[in-house]
Amino acid sequence: MSTNSSNDRSSLCAFTFADSRQCRMPRRVGHPYLCAFHARKEAQALDGETAGRDIAYHLSGNYLSPAI
């Protein structure tokens, strides 16, 4: 692989598919390594994980009434 090809890849999305192909879309402005599509999917996945942790936290509390 020539050095020009590796320099050109630095401005492209770093997402790798399951079959080892690389995404060829340009990186999203403001995102360090993903295109707009993959950055959005990453954000959705992180939001889902955060929501799951929040729900688990609220469902795992001690629900005993305080003694009066």
mmCIF file of N, CA, C and O in Angstrom:
data_model
loop_
_atom_site.group_PDB
_atom_site.id
_atom_site.type_symbol
_atom_site.label_atom_id
_atom_site.label_comp_id
_atom_site.label_asym_id
_atom_site.label_seq_id
_atom_site.Cartn_x
_atom_site.Cartn_y
_atom_site.Cartn_z
ATOM 1 N N MET A 1 0.858 -1.182 0.000
ATOM 2 C CA MET A 1 0.000 0.000 0.000
ATOM 3 C C MET A 1 0.896 1.234 0.000
ATOM 4 O O MET A 1 1.849 1.310 0.746
ATOM 5 N N SER A 2 0.598 2.199 -0.802
ATOM 6 C CA SER A 2 1.419 3.401 -0.875
ATOM 7 C C SER A 2 1.099 4.347 0.272
ATOM 8 O O SER A 2 0.059 4.244 0.915
ATOM 9 N N THR A 3 2.003 5.273 0.523
ATOM 10 C CA THR A 3 1.784 6.228 1.607
ATOM 11 C C THR A 3 0.638 7.176 1.294
ATOM 12 O O THR A 3 -0.025 7.644 2.201
ATOM 13 N N ASN A 4 0.388 7.450 0.012
ATOM 14 C CA ASN A 4 -0.747 8.303 -0.347
ATOM 15 C C ASN A 4 -2.061 7.672 0.073
ATOM 16 O O ASN A 4 -2.956 8.344 0.550
ATOM 17 N N SER A 5 -2.198 6.362 -0.088
ATOM 18 C CA SER A 5 -3.430 5.678 0.302
ATOM 19 C C SER A 5 -3.649 5.752 1.797
ATOM 20 O O SER A 5 -4.763 5.966 2.256
ATOM 21 N N SER A 6 -2.597 5.580 2.590
ATOM 22 C CA SER A 6 -2.757 5.633 4.038
ATOM 23 C C SER A 6 -3.076 7.056 4.489
ATOM 24 O O SER A 6 -3.837 7.253 5.434
ATOM 25 N N ASN A 7 -2.520 8.067 3.825
ATOM 26 C CA ASN A 7 -2.849 9.451 4.166
ATOM 27 C C ASN A 7 -4.284 9.771 3.782
ATOM 28 O O ASN A 7 -4.968 10.504 4.485
ATOM 29 N N ASP A 8 -4.759 9.242 2.657
ATOM 30 C CA ASP A 8 -6.131 9.471 2.231
ATOM 31 C C ASP A 8 -7.122 8.836 3.207
ATOM 32 O O ASP A 8 -8.188 9.367 3.442
ATOM 33 N N ARG A 9 -6.807 7.690 3.792
ATOM 34 C CA ARG A 9 -7.695 6.990 4.727
ATOM 35 C C ARG A 9 -7.913 7.794 6.004
ATOM 36 O O ARG A 9 -8.906 7.614 6.688
ATOM 37 N N SER A 10 -6.995 8.678 6.350
ATOM 38 C CA SER A 10 -7.118 9.419 7.605
ATOM 39 C C SER A 10 -8.331 10.344 7.611
ATOM 40 O O SER A 10 -8.815 10.705 8.678
ATOM 41 N N SER A 11 -8.844 10.719 6.450
ATOM 42 C CA SER A 11 -10.012 11.587 6.394
ATOM 43 C C SER A 11 -11.310 10.804 6.209
ATOM 44 O O SER A 11 -12.377 11.393 6.094
ATOM 45 N N LEU A 12 -11.225 9.463 6.204
ATOM 46 C CA LEU A 12 -12.406 8.623 6.006
ATOM 47 C C LEU A 12 -12.826 7.972 7.310
ATOM 48 O O LEU A 12 -12.056 7.868 8.263
ATOM 49 N N CYS A 13 -14.052 7.512 7.338
ATOM 50 C CA CYS A 13 -14.630 6.830 8.494
ATOM 51 C C CYS A 13 -13.786 5.608 8.863
ATOM 52 O O CYS A 13 -13.298 4.887 7.996
ATOM 53 N N ALA A 14 -13.609 5.366 10.146
ATOM 54 C CA ALA A 14 -12.794 4.248 10.614
ATOM 55 C C ALA A 14 -13.625 2.998 10.924
ATOM 56 O O ALA A 14 -13.086 2.021 11.428
ATOM 57 N N PHE A 15 -14.924 3.012 10.607
ATOM 58 C CA PHE A 15 -15.773 1.855 10.898
ATOM 59 C C PHE A 15 -15.356 0.661 10.052
ATOM 60 O O PHE A 15 -15.121 0.777 8.856
ATOM 61 N N THR A 16 -15.255 -0.496 10.710
ATOM 62 C CA THR A 16 -14.930 -1.740 10.016
ATOM 63 C C THR A 16 -16.135 -2.674 10.120
ATOM 64 O O THR A 16 -16.625 -2.944 11.216
ATOM 65 N N PHE A 17 -16.602 -3.168 8.980
ATOM 66 C CA PHE A 17 -17.722 -4.099 8.941
ATOM 67 C C PHE A 17 -17.272 -5.478 9.415
ATOM 68 O O PHE A 17 -16.073 -5.754 9.514
ATOM 69 N N ALA A 18 -18.216 -6.362 9.707
ATOM 70 C CA ALA A 18 -17.919 -7.706 10.198
ATOM 71 C C ALA A 18 -17.071 -8.511 9.221
ATOM 72 O O ALA A 18 -16.287 -9.364 9.629
ATOM 73 N N ASP A 19 -17.210 -8.219 7.931
ATOM 74 C CA ASP A 19 -16.426 -8.957 6.929
ATOM 75 C C ASP A 19 -15.111 -8.255 6.581
ATOM 76 O O ASP A 19 -14.510 -8.499 5.560
ATOM 77 N N SER A 20 -14.652 -7.362 7.451
ATOM 78 C CA SER A 20 -13.371 -6.648 7.373
ATOM 79 C C SER A 20 -13.319 -5.530 6.336
ATOM 80 O O SER A 20 -12.266 -4.951 6.127
ATOM 81 N N ARG A 21 -14.447 -5.208 5.706
ATOM 82 C CA ARG A 21 -14.455 -4.051 4.807
ATOM 83 C C ARG A 21 -14.450 -2.781 5.652
ATOM 84 O O ARG A 21 -14.919 -2.764 6.772
ATOM 85 N N GLN A 22 -13.929 -1.699 5.086
ATOM 86 C CA GLN A 22 -13.903 -0.400 5.752
ATOM 87 C C GLN A 22 -14.945 0.510 5.130
ATOM 88 O O GLN A 22 -15.144 0.482 3.918
ATOM 89 N N CYS A 23 -15.594 1.316 5.935
ATOM 90 C CA CYS A 23 -16.502 2.339 5.430
ATOM 91 C C CYS A 23 -15.671 3.355 4.647
ATOM 92 O O CYS A 23 -14.564 3.698 5.041
ATOM 93 N N ARG A 24 -16.212 3.847 3.534
ATOM 94 C CA ARG A 24 -15.473 4.782 2.683
ATOM 95 C C ARG A 24 -16.035 6.196 2.708
ATOM 96 O O ARG A 24 -15.619 7.048 1.935
ATOM 97 N N MET A 25 -16.969 6.446 3.612
ATOM 98 C CA MET A 25 -17.555 7.780 3.705
ATOM 99 C C MET A 25 -16.579 8.728 4.405
ATOM 100 O O MET A 25 -15.802 8.311 5.264
ATOM 101 N N PRO A 26 -16.636 10.021 4.075
ATOM 102 C CA PRO A 26 -15.780 10.988 4.780
ATOM 103 C C PRO A 26 -16.197 11.110 6.241
ATOM 104 O O PRO A 26 -17.373 10.926 6.579
ATOM 105 N N ARG A 27 -15.232 11.394 7.094
ATOM 106 C CA ARG A 27 -15.543 11.577 8.510
ATOM 107 C C ARG A 27 -16.468 12.763 8.695
ATOM 108 O O ARG A 27 -16.421 13.741 7.944
ATOM 109 N N ARG A 28 -17.300 12.680 9.722
ATOM 110 C CA ARG A 28 -18.213 13.768 10.068
ATOM 111 C C ARG A 28 -17.405 14.912 10.668
ATOM 112 O O ARG A 28 -16.501 14.684 11.477
ATOM 113 N N VAL A 29 -17.725 16.126 10.314
ATOM 114 C CA VAL A 29 -17.063 17.283 10.902
ATOM 115 C C VAL A 29 -17.338 17.276 12.402
ATOM 116 O O VAL A 29 -18.487 17.133 12.830
ATOM 117 N N GLY A 30 -16.310 17.347 13.192
ATOM 118 C CA GLY A 30 -16.467 17.349 14.639
ATOM 119 C C GLY A 30 -16.364 15.978 15.275
ATOM 120 O O GLY A 30 -16.302 15.864 16.486
ATOM 121 N N HIS A 31 -16.370 14.916 14.492
ATOM 122 C CA HIS A 31 -16.204 13.576 15.050
ATOM 123 C C HIS A 31 -14.800 13.089 14.704
ATOM 124 O O HIS A 31 -14.372 13.210 13.565
ATOM 125 N N PRO A 32 -14.084 12.542 15.680
ATOM 126 C CA PRO A 32 -12.681 12.192 15.436
ATOM 127 C C PRO A 32 -12.445 11.029 14.483
ATOM 128 O O PRO A 32 -11.377 10.940 13.880
ATOM 129 N N TYR A 33 -13.438 10.111 14.297
ATOM 130 C CA TYR A 33 -13.121 8.936 13.486
ATOM 131 C C TYR A 33 -14.274 8.319 12.720
ATOM 132 O O TYR A 33 -14.060 7.367 11.978
ATOM 133 N N LEU A 34 -15.514 8.809 12.840
ATOM 134 C CA LEU A 34 -16.645 8.182 12.150
ATOM 135 C C LEU A 34 -17.362 9.143 11.219
ATOM 136 O O LEU A 34 -17.367 10.353 11.433
ATOM 137 N N CYS A 35 -18.012 8.568 10.189
ATOM 138 C CA CYS A 35 -18.863 9.342 9.293
ATOM 139 C C CYS A 35 -20.168 9.675 10.025
ATOM 140 O O CYS A 35 -20.413 9.194 11.129
ATOM 141 N N ALA A 36 -21.011 10.491 9.419
ATOM 142 C CA ALA A 36 -22.256 10.914 10.058
ATOM 143 C C ALA A 36 -23.142 9.715 10.405
ATOM 144 O O ALA A 36 -23.710 9.645 11.499
ATOM 145 N N PHE A 37 -23.272 8.749 9.490
ATOM 146 C CA PHE A 37 -24.128 7.583 9.726
ATOM 147 C C PHE A 37 -23.625 6.762 10.913
ATOM 148 O O PHE A 37 -24.385 6.430 11.827
ATOM 149 N N HIS A 38 -22.350 6.418 10.928
ATOM 150 C CA HIS A 38 -21.809 5.579 11.999
ATOM 151 C C HIS A 38 -21.693 6.349 13.313
ATOM 152 O O HIS A 38 -21.850 5.757 14.391
ATOM 153 N N ALA A 39 -21.465 7.649 13.257
ATOM 154 C CA ALA A 39 -21.451 8.461 14.474
ATOM 155 C C ALA A 39 -22.836 8.472 15.117
ATOM 156 O O ALA A 39 -22.973 8.366 16.336
ATOM 157 N N ARG A 40 -23.887 8.583 14.285
ATOM 158 C CA ARG A 40 -25.254 8.566 14.808
ATOM 159 C C ARG A 40 -25.580 7.207 15.428
ATOM 160 O O ARG A 40 -26.161 7.125 16.510
ATOM 161 N N LYS A 41 -25.184 6.124 14.755
ATOM 162 C CA LYS A 41 -25.435 4.780 15.297
ATOM 163 C C LYS A 41 -24.671 4.577 16.610
ATOM 164 O O LYS A 41 -25.192 3.967 17.545
ATOM 165 N N GLU A 42 -23.457 5.087 16.691
ATOM 166 C CA GLU A 42 -22.677 4.990 17.928
ATOM 167 C C GLU A 42 -23.375 5.751 19.055
ATOM 168 O O GLU A 42 -23.500 5.247 20.173
ATOM 169 N N ALA A 43 -23.857 6.963 18.762
ATOM 170 C CA ALA A 43 -24.547 7.768 19.769
ATOM 171 C C ALA A 43 -25.826 7.075 20.246
ATOM 172 O O ALA A 43 -26.132 7.076 21.443
ATOM 173 N N GLN A 44 -26.561 6.467 19.327
ATOM 174 C CA GLN A 44 -27.781 5.745 19.706
ATOM 175 C C GLN A 44 -27.454 4.558 20.605
ATOM 176 O O GLN A 44 -28.153 4.299 21.589
ATOM 177 N N ALA A 45 -26.399 3.831 20.297
ATOM 178 C CA ALA A 45 -26.013 2.688 21.114
ATOM 179 C C ALA A 45 -25.592 3.138 22.514
ATOM 180 O O ALA A 45 -25.976 2.522 23.516
ATOM 181 N N LEU A 46 -24.832 4.222 22.588
ATOM 182 C CA LEU A 46 -24.407 4.733 23.894
ATOM 183 C C LEU A 46 -25.590 5.244 24.700
ATOM 184 O O LEU A 46 -25.656 5.038 25.912
ATOM 185 N N ASP A 47 -26.541 5.906 24.023
ATOM 186 C CA ASP A 47 -27.748 6.374 24.704
ATOM 187 C C ASP A 47 -28.557 5.201 25.241
ATOM 188 O O ASP A 47 -29.103 5.257 26.344
ATOM 189 N N GLY A 48 -28.648 4.121 24.477
ATOM 190 C CA GLY A 48 -29.371 2.930 24.919
ATOM 191 C C GLY A 48 -28.720 2.286 26.126
ATOM 192 O O GLY A 48 -29.393 1.862 27.072
ATOM 193 N N GLU A 49 -27.388 2.233 26.131
ATOM 194 C CA GLU A 49 -26.678 1.677 27.280
ATOM 195 C C GLU A 49 -26.901 2.537 28.519
ATOM 196 O O GLU A 49 -27.130 2.018 29.615
ATOM 197 N N THR A 50 -26.864 3.855 28.347
ATOM 198 C CA THR A 50 -27.090 4.765 29.468
ATOM 199 C C THR A 50 -28.505 4.605 30.011
ATOM 200 O O THR A 50 -28.711 4.544 31.225
ATOM 201 N N ALA A 51 -29.481 4.521 29.125
ATOM 202 C CA ALA A 51 -30.874 4.343 29.559
ATOM 203 C C ALA A 51 -31.027 3.023 30.308
ATOM 204 O O ALA A 51 -31.708 2.966 31.342
ATOM 205 N N GLY A 52 -30.401 1.973 29.814
ATOM 206 C CA GLY A 52 -30.466 0.681 30.485
ATOM 207 C C GLY A 52 -29.870 0.727 31.886
ATOM 208 O O GLY A 52 -30.439 0.175 32.832
ATOM 209 N N ARG A 53 -28.747 1.409 32.036
ATOM 210 C CA ARG A 53 -28.130 1.548 33.366
ATOM 211 C C ARG A 53 -29.027 2.350 34.295
ATOM 212 O O ARG A 53 -29.181 2.015 35.471
ATOM 213 N N ASP A 54 -29.638 3.425 33.764
ATOM 214 C CA ASP A 54 -30.531 4.243 34.584
ATOM 215 C C ASP A 54 -31.740 3.439 35.050
ATOM 216 O O ASP A 54 -32.131 3.510 36.218
ATOM 217 N N ILE A 55 -32.331 2.681 34.149
ATOM 218 C CA ILE A 55 -33.491 1.861 34.504
ATOM 219 C C ILE A 55 -33.097 0.804 35.529
ATOM 220 O O ILE A 55 -33.791 0.600 36.532
ATOM 221 N N ALA A 56 -31.971 0.134 35.303
ATOM 222 C CA ALA A 56 -31.514 -0.891 36.243
ATOM 223 C C ALA A 56 -31.255 -0.294 37.615
ATOM 224 O O ALA A 56 -31.582 -0.898 38.644
ATOM 225 N N TYR A 57 -30.688 0.901 37.659
ATOM 226 C CA TYR A 57 -30.415 1.560 38.933
ATOM 227 C C TYR A 57 -31.708 1.810 39.692
ATOM 228 O O TYR A 57 -31.812 1.526 40.886
ATOM 229 N N HIS A 58 -32.711 2.323 39.009
ATOM 230 C CA HIS A 58 -33.972 2.649 39.664
ATOM 231 C C HIS A 58 -34.766 1.398 40.059
ATOM 232 O O HIS A 58 -35.542 1.436 41.016
ATOM 233 N N LEU A 59 -34.582 0.308 39.350
ATOM 234 C CA LEU A 59 -35.311 -0.919 39.675
ATOM 235 C C LEU A 59 -34.604 -1.769 40.724
ATOM 236 O O LEU A 59 -35.186 -2.696 41.261
ATOM 237 N N SER A 60 -33.364 -1.470 41.036
ATOM 238 C CA SER A 60 -32.621 -2.318 41.971
ATOM 239 C C SER A 60 -32.520 -1.712 43.365
ATOM 240 O O SER A 60 -31.819 -2.238 44.213
ATOM 241 N N GLY A 61 -33.243 -0.639 43.614
ATOM 242 C CA GLY A 61 -33.166 0.033 44.909
ATOM 243 C C GLY A 61 -33.897 -0.737 45.995
ATOM 244 O O GLY A 61 -34.637 -1.684 45.779
ATOM 245 N N ASN A 62 -33.666 -0.314 47.228
ATOM 246 C CA ASN A 62 -34.322 -0.886 48.393
ATOM 247 C C ASN A 62 -35.639 -0.137 48.603
ATOM 248 O O ASN A 62 -35.643 1.051 48.882
ATOM 249 N N TYR A 63 -36.762 -0.837 48.455
ATOM 250 C CA TYR A 63 -38.063 -0.193 48.499
ATOM 251 C C TYR A 63 -38.788 -0.365 49.839
ATOM 252 O O TYR A 63 -39.993 -0.282 49.907
ATOM 253 N N LEU A 64 -38.069 -0.593 50.895
ATOM 254 C CA LEU A 64 -38.695 -0.705 52.212
ATOM 255 C C LEU A 64 -39.158 0.667 52.700
ATOM 256 O O LEU A 64 -38.475 1.656 52.505
ATOM 257 N N SER A 65 -40.322 0.696 53.323
ATOM 258 C CA SER A 65 -40.834 1.955 53.860
ATOM 259 C C SER A 65 -40.060 2.317 55.120
ATOM 260 O O SER A 65 -39.688 1.441 55.904
ATOM 261 N N PRO A 66 -39.837 3.584 55.338
ATOM 262 C CA PRO A 66 -39.169 3.989 56.572
ATOM 263 C C PRO A 66 -40.070 3.724 57.770
ATOM 264 O O PRO A 66 -41.297 3.804 57.671
ATOM 265 N N ALA A 67 -39.470 3.376 58.892
ATOM 266 C CA ALA A 67 -40.247 3.100 60.118
ATOM 267 C C ALA A 67 -40.829 4.397 60.645
ATOM 268 O O ALA A 67 -40.175 5.429 60.663
ATOM 269 N N ILE A 68 -42.085 4.352 61.041
ATOM 270 C CA ILE A 68 -42.751 5.556 61.555
ATOM 271 C C ILE A 68 -42.755 5.537 63.043
ATOM 272 O O ILE A 68 -42.847 4.631 63.734
#
